[in-house]
PDB file of C-alpha atoms in Angstrom:
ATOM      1  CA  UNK A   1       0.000   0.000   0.000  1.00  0.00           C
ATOM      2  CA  UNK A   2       1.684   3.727  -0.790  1.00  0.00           C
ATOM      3  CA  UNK A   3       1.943   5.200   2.061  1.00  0.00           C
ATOM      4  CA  UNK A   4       2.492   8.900   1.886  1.00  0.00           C
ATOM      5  CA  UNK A   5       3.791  10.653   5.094  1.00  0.00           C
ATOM      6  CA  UNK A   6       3.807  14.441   6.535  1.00  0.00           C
ATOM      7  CA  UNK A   7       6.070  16.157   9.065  1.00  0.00           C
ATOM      8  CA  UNK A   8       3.453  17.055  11.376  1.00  0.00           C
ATOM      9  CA  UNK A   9      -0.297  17.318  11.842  1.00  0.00           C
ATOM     10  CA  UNK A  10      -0.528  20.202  13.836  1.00  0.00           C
ATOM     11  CA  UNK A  11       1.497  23.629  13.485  1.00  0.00           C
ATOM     12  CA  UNK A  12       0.852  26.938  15.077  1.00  0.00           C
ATOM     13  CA  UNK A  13       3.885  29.514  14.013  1.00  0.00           C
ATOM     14  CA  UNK A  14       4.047  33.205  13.929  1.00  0.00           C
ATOM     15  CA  UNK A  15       3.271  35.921  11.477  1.00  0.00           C
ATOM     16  CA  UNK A  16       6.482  36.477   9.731  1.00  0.00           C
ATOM     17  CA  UNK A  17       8.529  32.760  10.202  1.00  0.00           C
ATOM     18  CA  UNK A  18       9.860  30.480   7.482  1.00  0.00           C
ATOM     19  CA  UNK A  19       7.837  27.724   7.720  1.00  0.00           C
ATOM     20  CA  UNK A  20       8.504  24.188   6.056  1.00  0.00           C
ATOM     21  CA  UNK A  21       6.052  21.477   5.605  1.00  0.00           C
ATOM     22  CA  UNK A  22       7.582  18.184   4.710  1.00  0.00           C
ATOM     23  CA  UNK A  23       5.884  15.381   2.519  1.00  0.00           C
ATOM     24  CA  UNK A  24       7.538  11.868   2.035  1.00  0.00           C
ATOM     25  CA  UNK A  25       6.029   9.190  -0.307  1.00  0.00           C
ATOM     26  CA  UNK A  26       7.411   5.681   0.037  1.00  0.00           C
ATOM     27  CA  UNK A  27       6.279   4.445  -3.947  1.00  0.00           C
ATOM     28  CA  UNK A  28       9.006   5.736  -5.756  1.00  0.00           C
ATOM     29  CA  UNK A  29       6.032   7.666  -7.880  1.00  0.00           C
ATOM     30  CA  UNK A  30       7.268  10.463  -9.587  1.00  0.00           C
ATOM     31  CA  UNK A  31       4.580  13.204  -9.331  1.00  0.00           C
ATOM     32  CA  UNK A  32       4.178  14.844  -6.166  1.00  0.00           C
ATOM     33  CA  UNK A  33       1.353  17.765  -5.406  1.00  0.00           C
ATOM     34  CA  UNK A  34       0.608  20.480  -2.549  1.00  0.00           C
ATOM     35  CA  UNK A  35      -3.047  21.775  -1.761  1.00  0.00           C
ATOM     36  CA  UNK A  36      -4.378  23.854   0.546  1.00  0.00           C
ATOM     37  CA  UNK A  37      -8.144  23.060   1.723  1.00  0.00           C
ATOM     38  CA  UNK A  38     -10.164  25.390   2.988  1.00  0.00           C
ATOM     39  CA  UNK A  39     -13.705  25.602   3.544  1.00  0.00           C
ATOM     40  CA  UNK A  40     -15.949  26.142   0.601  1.00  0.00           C
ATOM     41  CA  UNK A  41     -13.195  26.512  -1.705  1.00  0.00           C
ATOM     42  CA  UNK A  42     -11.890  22.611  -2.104  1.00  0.00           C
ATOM     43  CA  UNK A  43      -8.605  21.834  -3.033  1.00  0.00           C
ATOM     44  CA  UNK A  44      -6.942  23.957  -4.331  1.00  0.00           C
ATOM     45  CA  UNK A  45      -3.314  23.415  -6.385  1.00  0.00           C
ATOM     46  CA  UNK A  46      -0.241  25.088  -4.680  1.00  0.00           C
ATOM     47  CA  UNK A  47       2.809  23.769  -6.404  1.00  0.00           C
ATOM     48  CA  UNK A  48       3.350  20.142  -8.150  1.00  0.00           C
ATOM     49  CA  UNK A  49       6.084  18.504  -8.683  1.00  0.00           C
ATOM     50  CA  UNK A  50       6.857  15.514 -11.674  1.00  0.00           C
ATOM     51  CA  UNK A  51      10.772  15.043 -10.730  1.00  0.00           C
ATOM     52  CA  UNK A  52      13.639  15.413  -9.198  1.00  0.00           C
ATOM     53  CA  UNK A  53      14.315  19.605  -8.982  1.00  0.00           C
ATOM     54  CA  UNK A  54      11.307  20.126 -11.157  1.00  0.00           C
ATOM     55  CA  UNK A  55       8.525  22.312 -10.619  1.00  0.00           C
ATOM     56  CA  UNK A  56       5.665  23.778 -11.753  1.00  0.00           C
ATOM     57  CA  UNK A  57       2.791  26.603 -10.147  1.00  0.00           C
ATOM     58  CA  UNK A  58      -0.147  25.653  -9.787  1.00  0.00           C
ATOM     59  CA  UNK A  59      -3.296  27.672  -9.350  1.00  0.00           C
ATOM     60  CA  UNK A  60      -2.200  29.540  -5.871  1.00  0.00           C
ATOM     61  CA  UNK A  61       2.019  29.676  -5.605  1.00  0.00           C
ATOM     62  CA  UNK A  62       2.002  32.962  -4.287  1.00  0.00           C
ATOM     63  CA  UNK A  63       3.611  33.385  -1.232  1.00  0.00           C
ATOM     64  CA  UNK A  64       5.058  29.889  -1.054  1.00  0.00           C
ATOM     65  CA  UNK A  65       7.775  28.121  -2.425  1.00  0.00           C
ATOM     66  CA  UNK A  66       8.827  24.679  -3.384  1.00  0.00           C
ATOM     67  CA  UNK A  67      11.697  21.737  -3.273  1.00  0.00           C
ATOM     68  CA  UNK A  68      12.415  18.581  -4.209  1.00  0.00           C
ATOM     69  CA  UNK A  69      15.937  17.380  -3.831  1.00  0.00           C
ATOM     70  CA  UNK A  70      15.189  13.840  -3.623  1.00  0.00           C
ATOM     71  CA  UNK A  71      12.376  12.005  -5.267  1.00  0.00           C
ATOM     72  CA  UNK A  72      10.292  10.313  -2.180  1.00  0.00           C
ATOM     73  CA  UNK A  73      10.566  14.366  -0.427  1.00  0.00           C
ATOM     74  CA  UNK A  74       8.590  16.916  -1.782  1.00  0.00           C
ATOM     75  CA  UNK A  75       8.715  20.119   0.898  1.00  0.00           C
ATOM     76  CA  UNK A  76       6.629  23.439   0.802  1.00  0.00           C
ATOM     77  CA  UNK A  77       7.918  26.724   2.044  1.00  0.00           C
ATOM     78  CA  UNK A  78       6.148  29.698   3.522  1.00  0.00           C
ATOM     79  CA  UNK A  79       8.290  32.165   3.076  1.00  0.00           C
ATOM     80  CA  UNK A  80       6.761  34.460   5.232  1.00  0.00           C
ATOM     81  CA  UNK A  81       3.875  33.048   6.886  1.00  0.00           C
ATOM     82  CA  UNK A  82       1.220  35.209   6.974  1.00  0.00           C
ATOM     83  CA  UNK A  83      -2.462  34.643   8.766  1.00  0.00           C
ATOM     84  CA  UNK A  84      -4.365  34.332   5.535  1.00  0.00           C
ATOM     85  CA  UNK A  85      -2.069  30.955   5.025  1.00  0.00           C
ATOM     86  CA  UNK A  86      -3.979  29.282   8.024  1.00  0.00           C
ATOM     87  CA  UNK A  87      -5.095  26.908   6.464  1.00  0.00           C
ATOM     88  CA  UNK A  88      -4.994  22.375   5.840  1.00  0.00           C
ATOM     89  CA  UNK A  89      -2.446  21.423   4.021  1.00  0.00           C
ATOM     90  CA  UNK A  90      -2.660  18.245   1.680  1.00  0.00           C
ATOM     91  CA  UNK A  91       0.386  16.405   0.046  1.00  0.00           C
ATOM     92  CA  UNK A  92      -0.215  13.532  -2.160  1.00  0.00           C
ATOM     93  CA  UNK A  93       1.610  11.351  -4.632  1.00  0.00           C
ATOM     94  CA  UNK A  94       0.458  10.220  -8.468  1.00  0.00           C
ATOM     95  CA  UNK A  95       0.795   7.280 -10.225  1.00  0.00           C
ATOM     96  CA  UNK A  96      -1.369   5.434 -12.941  1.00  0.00           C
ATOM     97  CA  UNK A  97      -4.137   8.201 -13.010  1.00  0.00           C
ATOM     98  CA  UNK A  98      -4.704   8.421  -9.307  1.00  0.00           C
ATOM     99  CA  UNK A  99      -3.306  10.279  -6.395  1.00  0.00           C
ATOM    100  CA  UNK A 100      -2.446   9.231  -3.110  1.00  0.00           C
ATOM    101  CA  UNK A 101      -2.430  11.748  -0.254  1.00  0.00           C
ATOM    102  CA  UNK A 102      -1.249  12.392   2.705  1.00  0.00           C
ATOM    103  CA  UNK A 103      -3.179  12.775   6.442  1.00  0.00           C
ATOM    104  CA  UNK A 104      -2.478  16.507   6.209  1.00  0.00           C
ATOM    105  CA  UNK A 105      -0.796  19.379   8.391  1.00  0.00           C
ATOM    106  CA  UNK A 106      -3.257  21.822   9.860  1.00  0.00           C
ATOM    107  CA  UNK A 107      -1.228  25.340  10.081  1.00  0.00           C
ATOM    108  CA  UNK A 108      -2.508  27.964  11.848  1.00  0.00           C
ATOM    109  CA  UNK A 109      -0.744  31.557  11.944  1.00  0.00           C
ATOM    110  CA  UNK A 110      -1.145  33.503  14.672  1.00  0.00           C
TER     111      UNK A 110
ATOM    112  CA  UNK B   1     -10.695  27.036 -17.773  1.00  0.00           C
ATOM    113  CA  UNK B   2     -11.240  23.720 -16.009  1.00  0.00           C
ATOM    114  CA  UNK B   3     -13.796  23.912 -13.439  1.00  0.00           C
ATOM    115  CA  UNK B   4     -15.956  21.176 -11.158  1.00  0.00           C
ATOM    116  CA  UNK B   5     -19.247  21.704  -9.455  1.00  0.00           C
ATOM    117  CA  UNK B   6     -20.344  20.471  -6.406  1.00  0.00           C
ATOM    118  CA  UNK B   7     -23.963  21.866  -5.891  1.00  0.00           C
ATOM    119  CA  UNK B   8     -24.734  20.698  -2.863  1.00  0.00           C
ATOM    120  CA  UNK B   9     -22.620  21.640   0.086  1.00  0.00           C
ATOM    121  CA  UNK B  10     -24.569  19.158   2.779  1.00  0.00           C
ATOM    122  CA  UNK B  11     -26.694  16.355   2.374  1.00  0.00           C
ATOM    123  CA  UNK B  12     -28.455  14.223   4.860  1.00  0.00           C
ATOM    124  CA  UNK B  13     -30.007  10.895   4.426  1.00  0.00           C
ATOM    125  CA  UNK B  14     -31.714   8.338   6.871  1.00  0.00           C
ATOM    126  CA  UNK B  15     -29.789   5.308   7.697  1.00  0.00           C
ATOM    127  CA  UNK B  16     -30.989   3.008   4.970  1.00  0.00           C
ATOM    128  CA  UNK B  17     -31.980   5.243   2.389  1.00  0.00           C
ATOM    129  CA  UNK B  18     -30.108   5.474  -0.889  1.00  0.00           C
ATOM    130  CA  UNK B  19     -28.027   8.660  -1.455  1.00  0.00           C
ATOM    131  CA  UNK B  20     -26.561  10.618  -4.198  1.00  0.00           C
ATOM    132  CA  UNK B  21     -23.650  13.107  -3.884  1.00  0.00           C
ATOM    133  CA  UNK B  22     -23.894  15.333  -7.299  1.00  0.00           C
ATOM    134  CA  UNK B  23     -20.995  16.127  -9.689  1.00  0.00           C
ATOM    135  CA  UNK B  24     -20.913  18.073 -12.605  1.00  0.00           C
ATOM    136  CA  UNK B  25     -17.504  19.188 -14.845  1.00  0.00           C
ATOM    137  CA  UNK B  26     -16.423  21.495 -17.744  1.00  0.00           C
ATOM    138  CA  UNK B  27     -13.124  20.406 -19.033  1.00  0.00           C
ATOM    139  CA  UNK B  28     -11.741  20.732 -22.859  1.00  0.00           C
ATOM    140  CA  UNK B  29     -11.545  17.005 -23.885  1.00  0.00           C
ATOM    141  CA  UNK B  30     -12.482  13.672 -22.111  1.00  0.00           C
ATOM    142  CA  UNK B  31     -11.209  13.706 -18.780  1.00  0.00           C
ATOM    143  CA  UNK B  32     -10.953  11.162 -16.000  1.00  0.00           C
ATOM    144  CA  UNK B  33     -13.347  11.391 -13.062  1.00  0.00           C
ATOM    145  CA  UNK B  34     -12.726  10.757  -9.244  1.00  0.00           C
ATOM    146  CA  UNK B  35     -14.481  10.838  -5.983  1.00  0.00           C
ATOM    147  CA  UNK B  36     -12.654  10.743  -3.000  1.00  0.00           C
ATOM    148  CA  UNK B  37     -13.432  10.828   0.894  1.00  0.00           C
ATOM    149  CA  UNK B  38     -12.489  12.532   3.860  1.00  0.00           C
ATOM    150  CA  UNK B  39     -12.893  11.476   7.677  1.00  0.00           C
ATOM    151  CA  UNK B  40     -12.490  14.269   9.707  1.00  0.00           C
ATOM    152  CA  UNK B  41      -8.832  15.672  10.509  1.00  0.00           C
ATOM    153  CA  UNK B  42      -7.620  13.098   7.622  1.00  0.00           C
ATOM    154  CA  UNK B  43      -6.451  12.980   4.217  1.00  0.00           C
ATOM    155  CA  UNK B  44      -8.402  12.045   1.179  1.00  0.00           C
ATOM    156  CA  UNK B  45      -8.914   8.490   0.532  1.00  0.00           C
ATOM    157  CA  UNK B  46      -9.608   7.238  -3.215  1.00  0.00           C
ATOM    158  CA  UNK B  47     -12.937   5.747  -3.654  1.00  0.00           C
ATOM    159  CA  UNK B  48     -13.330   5.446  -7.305  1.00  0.00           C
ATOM    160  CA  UNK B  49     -12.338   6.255 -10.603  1.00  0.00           C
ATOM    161  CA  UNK B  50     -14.182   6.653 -14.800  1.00  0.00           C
ATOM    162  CA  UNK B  51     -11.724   6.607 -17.283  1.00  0.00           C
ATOM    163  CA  UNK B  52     -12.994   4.625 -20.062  1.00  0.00           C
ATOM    164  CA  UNK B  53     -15.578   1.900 -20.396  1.00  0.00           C
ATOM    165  CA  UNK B  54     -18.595   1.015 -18.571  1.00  0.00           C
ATOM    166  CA  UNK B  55     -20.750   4.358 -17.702  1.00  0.00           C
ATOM    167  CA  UNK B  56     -21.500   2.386 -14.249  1.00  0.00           C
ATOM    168  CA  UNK B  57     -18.511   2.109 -11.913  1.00  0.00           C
ATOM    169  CA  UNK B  58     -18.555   0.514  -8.628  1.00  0.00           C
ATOM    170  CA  UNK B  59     -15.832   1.577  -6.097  1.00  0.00           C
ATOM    171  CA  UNK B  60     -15.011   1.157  -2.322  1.00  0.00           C
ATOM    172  CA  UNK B  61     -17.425   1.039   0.430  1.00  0.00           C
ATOM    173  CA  UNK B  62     -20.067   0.400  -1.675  1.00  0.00           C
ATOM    174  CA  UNK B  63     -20.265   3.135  -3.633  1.00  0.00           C
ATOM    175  CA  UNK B  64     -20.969   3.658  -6.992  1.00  0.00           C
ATOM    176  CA  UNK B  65     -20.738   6.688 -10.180  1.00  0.00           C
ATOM    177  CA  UNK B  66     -22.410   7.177 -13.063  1.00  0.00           C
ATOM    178  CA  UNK B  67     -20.932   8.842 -16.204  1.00  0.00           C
ATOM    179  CA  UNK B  68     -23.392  11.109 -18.304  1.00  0.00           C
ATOM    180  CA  UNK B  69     -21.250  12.454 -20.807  1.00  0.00           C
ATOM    181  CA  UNK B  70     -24.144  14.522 -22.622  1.00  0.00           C
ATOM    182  CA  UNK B  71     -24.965  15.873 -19.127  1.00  0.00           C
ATOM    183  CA  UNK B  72     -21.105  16.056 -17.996  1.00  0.00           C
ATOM    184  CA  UNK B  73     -21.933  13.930 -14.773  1.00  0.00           C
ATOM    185  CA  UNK B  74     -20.210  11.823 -11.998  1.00  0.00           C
ATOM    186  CA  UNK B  75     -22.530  11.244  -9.401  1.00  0.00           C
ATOM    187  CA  UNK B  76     -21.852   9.281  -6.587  1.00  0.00           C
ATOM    188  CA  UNK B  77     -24.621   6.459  -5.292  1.00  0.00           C
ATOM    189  CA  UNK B  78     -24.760   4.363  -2.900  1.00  0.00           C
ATOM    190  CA  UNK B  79     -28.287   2.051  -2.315  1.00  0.00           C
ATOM    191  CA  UNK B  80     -27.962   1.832   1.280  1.00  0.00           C
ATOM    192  CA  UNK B  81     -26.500   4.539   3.428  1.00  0.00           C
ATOM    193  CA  UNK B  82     -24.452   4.164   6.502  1.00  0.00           C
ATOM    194  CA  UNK B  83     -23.607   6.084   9.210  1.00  0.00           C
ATOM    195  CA  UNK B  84     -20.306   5.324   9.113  1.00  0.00           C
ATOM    196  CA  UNK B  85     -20.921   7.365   5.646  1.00  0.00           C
ATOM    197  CA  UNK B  86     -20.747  10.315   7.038  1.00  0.00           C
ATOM    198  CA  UNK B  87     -17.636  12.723   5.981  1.00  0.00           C
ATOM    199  CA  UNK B  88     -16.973  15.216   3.374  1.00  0.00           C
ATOM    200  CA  UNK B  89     -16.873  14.413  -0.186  1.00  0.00           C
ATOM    201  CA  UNK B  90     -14.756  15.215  -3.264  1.00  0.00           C
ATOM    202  CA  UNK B  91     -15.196  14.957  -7.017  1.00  0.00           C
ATOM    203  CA  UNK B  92     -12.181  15.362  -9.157  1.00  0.00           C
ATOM    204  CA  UNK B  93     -11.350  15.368 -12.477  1.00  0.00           C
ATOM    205  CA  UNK B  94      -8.060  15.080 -14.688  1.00  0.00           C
ATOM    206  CA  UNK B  95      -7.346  15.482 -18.271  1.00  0.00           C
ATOM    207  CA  UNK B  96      -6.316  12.610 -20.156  1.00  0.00           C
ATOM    208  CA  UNK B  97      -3.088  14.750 -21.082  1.00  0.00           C
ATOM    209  CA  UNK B  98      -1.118  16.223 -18.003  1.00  0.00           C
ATOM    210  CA  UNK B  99      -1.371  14.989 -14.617  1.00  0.00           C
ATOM    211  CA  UNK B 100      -3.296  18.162 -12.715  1.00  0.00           C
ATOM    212  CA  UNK B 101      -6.411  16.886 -10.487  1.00  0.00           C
ATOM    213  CA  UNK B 102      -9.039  19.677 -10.505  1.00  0.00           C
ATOM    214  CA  UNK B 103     -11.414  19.408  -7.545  1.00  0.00           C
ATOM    215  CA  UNK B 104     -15.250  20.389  -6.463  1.00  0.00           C
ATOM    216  CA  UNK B 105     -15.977  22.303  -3.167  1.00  0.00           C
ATOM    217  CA  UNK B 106     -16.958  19.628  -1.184  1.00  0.00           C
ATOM    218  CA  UNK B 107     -19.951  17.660  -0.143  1.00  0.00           C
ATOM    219  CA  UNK B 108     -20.629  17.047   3.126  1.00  0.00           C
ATOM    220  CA  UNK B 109     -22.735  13.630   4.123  1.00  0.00           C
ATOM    221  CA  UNK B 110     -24.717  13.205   7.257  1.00  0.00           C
ATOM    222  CA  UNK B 111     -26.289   9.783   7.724  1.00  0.00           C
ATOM    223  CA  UNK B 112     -29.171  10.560  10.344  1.00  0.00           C
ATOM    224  CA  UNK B 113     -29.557   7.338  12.619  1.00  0.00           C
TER     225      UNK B 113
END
């Protein structure tokens, strides 16, 4: 079963900190994905990733960042964390037309 | 521009009863349909998928989709509900070139004991 892993469930950090949400997929799978979820807006498409040092924006990447120095890690960067980035966070994997995800961080900034 | 509707943002149903979670899409081409669950304070979890084929597709759980192509649908069915069926919802679609998911708003489920 692909199991895909993040750092933590729970974060509470402070206006203005780097923050760095880690994402670890054990399938060897290529494509790797970050989404935010928040209420009455879905999913919605950070940054994905389909290998090693590659990157693309998806349909929100301002205000965060990307890398992925090894293929099973796939970490997302705030920057500068700022309150309207409270928010789930969902990481998942893709392989053969399906995605796998993750059990999600909830961040709040305070 | 992609986009997936969810028009229903909560839906209860009686223990028993059949239910239907609605999906509708606009995409550019024939794209591959998903539905996915989540429990609270967890990931999604894949229930099913349509990418070709029978119009019917039976998944985990129980559940069930129908494709409508003429009316661009995906709903989800399930004959009897539980409530252990109770969580939110997701439909989901992909284009059969790329690998980006576009998602719906949400659904949420209540089974009423």
């Amino acid at each position: 079963d692909v199991k895909v892993t993040q750092s933590s469930r729970y974060l509470v950090k402070r206006t203005g900190e780097k923050v760095f949400l880690e994402c670890v997929q054990d399938m060897d799978h290529e494509n790797m994905f970050w989404y935010r979820q928040d209420p009455g807006l879905g999913l919605r498409l950070i940054y994905f990733s389909y290998d090693v040092k590659m990157k693309e924006k998806g349909d929100i990447p301002e205000g965060y960042s990307v890398s992925r120095e090894k293929k099973e890690r796939f970490s997302l960067i705030l920057e500068s964390a700022s309150t309207n980035q409270t928010s789930m966070y969902l990481c998942a994997s893709h392989y053969m037309s399906r995605q796998y995800f993750g059990p999600g961080t909830r961040l709040t900034v305070t | 521009a992609q986009s997936v509707a969810q028009p229903e943002d909560q839906v209860n149903v009686a223990e028993g009863n059949p239910l239907t979670v609605k999906c509708t899409y606009s995409v550019s081409g024939n794209p591959y349909l998903f539905w996915y669950v989540q429990y609270p304070n967890r990931g999604l979890q894949f229930l099913l998928k349509y990418i070709t084929g029978d119009n019917l597709v039976k998944g985990s759980y129980g559940f069930e989709a129908e494709f409508n192509k003429s009316q661009t649908s995906f709903h989800l069915k399930k004959p009897s509900a539980l409530v252990s069926d109770s969580a939110l919802y997701f439909c989901a679609v992909r284009l059969n070139t790329g690998n980006q998911f576009y998602f719906g708003t949400g659904t949420s489920l209540t089974v009423i004991p």
